[in-house]
GROMACS .gro file of C-alpha atoms in nm:
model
  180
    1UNK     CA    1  -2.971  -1.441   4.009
    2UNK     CA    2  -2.777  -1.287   4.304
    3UNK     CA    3  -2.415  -1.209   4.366
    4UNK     CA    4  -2.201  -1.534   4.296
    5UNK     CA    5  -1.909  -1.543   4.579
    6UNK     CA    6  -1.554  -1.751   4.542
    7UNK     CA    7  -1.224  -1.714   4.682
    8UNK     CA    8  -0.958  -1.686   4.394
    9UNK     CA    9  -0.593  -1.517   4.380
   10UNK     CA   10  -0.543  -1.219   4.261
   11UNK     CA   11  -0.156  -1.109   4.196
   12UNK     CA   12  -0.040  -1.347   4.438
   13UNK     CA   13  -0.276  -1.248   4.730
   14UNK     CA   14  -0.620  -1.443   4.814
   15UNK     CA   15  -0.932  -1.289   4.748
   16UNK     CA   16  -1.317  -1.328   4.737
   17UNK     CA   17  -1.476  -1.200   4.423
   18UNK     CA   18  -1.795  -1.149   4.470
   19UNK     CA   19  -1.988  -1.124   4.056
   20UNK     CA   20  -2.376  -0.995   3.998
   21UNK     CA   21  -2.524  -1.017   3.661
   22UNK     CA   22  -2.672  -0.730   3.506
   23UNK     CA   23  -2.955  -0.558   3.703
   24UNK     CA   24  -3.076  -0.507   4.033
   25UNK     CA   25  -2.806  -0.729   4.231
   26UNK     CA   26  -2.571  -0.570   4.016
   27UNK     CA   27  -2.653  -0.269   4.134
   28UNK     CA   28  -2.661  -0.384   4.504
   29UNK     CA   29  -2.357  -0.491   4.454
   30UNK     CA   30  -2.198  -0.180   4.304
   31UNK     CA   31  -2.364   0.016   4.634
   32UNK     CA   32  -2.203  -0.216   4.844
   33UNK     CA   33  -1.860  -0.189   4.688
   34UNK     CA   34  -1.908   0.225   4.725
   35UNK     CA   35  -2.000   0.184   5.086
   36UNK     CA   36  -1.656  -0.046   5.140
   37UNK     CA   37  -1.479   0.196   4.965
   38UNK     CA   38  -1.625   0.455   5.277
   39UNK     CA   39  -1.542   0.209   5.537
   40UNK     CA   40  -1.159   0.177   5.501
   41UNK     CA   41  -1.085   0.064   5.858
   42UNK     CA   42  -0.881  -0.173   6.019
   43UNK     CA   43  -1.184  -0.405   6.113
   44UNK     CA   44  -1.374  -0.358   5.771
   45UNK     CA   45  -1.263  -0.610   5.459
   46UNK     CA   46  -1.056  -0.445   5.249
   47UNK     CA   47  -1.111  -0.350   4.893
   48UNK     CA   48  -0.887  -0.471   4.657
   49UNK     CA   49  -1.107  -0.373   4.290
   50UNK     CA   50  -1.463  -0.277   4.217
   51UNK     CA   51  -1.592  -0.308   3.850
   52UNK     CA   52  -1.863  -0.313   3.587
   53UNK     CA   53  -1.833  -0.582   3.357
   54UNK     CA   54  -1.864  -0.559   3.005
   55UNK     CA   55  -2.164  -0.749   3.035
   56UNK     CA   56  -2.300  -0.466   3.244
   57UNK     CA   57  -2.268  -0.673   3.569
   58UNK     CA   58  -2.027  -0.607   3.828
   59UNK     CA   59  -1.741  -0.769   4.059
   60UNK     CA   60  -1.648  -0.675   4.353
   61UNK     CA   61  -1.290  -0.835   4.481
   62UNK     CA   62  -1.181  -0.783   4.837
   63UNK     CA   63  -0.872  -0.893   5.028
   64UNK     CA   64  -0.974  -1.277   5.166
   65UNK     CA   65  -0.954  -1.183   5.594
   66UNK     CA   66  -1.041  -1.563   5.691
   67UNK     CA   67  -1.193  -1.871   5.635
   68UNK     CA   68  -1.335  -1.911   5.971
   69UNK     CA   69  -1.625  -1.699   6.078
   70UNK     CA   70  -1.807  -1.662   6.423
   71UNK     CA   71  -2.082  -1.874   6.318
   72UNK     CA   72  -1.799  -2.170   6.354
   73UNK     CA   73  -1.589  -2.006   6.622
   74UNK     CA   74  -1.576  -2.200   7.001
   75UNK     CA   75  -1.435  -1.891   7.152
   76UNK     CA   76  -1.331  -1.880   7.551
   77UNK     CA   77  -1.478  -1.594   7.727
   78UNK     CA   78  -1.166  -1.385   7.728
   79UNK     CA   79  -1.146  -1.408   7.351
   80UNK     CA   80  -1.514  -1.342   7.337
   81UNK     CA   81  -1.478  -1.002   7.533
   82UNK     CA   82  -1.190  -0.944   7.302
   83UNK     CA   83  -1.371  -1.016   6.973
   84UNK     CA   84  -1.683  -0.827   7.095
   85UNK     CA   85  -1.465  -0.430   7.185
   86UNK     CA   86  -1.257  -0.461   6.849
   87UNK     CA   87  -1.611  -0.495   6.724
   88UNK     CA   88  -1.788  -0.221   6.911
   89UNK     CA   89  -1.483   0.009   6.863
   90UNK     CA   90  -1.518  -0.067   6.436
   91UNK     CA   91  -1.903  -0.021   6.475
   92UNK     CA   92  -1.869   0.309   6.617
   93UNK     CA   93  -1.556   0.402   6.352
   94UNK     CA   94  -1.877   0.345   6.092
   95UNK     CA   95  -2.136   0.536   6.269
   96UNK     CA   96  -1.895   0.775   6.294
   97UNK     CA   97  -1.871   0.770   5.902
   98UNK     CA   98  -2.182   0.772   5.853
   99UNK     CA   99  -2.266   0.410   5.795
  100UNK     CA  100  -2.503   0.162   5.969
  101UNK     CA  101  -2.387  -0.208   5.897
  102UNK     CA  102  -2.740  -0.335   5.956
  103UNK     CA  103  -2.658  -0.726   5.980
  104UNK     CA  104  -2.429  -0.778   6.229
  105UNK     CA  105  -2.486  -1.141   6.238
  106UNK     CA  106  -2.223  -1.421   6.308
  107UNK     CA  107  -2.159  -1.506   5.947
  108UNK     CA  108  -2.083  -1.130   5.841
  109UNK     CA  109  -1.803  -1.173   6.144
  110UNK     CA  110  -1.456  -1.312   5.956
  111UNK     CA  111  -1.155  -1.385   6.214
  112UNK     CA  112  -0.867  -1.304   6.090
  113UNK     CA  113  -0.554  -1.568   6.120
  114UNK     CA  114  -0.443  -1.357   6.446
  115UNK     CA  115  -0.799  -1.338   6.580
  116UNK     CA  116  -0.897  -1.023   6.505
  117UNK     CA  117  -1.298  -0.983   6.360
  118UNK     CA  118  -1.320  -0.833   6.027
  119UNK     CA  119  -1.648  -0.724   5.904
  120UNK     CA  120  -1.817  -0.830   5.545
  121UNK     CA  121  -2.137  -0.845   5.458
  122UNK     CA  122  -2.207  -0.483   5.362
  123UNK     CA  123  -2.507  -0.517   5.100
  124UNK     CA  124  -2.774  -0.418   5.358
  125UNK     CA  125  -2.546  -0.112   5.469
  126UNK     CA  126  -2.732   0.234   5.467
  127UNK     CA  127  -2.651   0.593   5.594
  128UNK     CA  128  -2.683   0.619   5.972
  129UNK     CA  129  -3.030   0.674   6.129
  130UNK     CA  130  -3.121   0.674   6.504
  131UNK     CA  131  -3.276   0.351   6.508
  132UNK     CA  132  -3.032   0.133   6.263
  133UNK     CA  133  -2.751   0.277   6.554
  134UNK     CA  134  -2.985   0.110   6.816
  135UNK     CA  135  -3.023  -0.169   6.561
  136UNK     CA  136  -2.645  -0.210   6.519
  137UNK     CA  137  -2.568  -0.202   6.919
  138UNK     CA  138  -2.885  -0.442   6.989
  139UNK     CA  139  -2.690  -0.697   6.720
  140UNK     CA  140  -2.389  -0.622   6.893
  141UNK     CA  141  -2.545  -0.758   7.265
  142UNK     CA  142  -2.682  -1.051   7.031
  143UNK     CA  143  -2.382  -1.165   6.866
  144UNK     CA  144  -2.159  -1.168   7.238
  145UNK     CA  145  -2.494  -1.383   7.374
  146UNK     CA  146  -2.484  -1.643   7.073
  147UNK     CA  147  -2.114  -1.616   7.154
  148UNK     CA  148  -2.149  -1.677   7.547
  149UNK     CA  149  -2.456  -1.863   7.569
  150UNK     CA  150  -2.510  -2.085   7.188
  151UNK     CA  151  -2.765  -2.035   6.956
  152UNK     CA  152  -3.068  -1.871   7.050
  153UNK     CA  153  -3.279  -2.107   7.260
  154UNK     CA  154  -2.989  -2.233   7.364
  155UNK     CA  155  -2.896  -2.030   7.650
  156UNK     CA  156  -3.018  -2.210   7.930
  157UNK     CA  157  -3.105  -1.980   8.293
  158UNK     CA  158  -2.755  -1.794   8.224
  159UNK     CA  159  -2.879  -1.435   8.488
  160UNK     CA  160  -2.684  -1.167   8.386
  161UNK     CA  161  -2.659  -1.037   8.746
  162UNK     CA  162  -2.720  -1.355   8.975
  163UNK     CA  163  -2.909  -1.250   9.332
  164UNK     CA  164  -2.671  -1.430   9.504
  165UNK     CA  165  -2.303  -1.478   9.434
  166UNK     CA  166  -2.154  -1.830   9.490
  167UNK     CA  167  -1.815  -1.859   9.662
  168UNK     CA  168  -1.701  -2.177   9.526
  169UNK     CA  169  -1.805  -2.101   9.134
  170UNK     CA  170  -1.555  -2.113   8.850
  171UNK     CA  171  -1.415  -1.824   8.747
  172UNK     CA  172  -1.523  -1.886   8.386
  173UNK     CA  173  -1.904  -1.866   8.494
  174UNK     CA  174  -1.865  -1.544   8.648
  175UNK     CA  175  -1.718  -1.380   8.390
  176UNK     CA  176  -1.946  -1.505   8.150
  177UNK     CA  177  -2.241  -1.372   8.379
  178UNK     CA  178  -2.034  -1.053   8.426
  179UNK     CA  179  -1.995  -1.020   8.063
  180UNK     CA  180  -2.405  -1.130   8.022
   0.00000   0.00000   0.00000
């Protein structure tokens, strides 16, 4: 059975506590909780406890960053630049440690009550490697087209650098190309 995942309180703050029985996703789940504990940044989900039960399974309980995650976010394109450099900028603070995130997908992005992304989702996390760098930027130029453009399919004839440039076009659609 894999990880079971809740939000709870824990001394007075919320949390998500995150339980694996005994065996392997217990074990994924431990590895996950030591790569957190490597990732203590700003734009990373904190770690509030990681434990083996006395079951032998484990729990892993980290500070609760949001409710909302990009997968329901209707972001403008400003915000969407915004959301998209704090999560470059975290990427490379990884990479720099050492660690490829390796599912940079919209539901691994949390937004914090003041808007800032904080990333979860660490259980396919693994030391860095040429291509899982490429891997991580490609998933970064995903995420800000899902964000820009909808879900893929969805995207429509959006040219990231039109041949011609239109006078009269709103501002909105530029930027969005620009940003494309």
């Amino acid at each position: 059975m894999p990880a079971d995942q809740r939000i709870d309180r824990d001394g007075g703050r919320a949390v998500v506590v995150k339980a694996a029985p005994p065996g392997a996703d217990a074990d994924r789940l431990a590895a996950e909780a030591l790569v957190l504990a490597r990732a203590s940044l700003p734009g990373v989900v904190e770690v509030v406890r990681a434990e083996r039960t006395e079951a032998g399974g484990f729990e892993l309980v980290t500070a609760l960053a949001g409710t909302r995650t990009l997968v329901d976010a209707r972001l403008d394109v400003g915000t969407t630049a915004a959301v998209i450099a704090a999560l470059a900028t975290t990427v490379a603070d990884l990479h720099a440690l050492g660690i490829a995130h390796r599912r940079l997908t919209p539901d691994h992005v949390v937004l914090h009550g003041s808007g800032r992304p904080v990333l979860c989702g660490f259980g396919g996390a693994a030391e860095v490697e040429r291509a899982s760098v490429a891997d991580d930027m490609a998933a970064l130029g995903e995420l800000l087209t899902t964000l820009l453009c909808g879900p893929a399919g969805a995207a429509g004839d959006w040219e990231p650098i039109p041949e011609r440039r239109f006078r009269r076009r709103a501002r909105v659609g530029v930027t969005r190309r620009a940003l494309l």
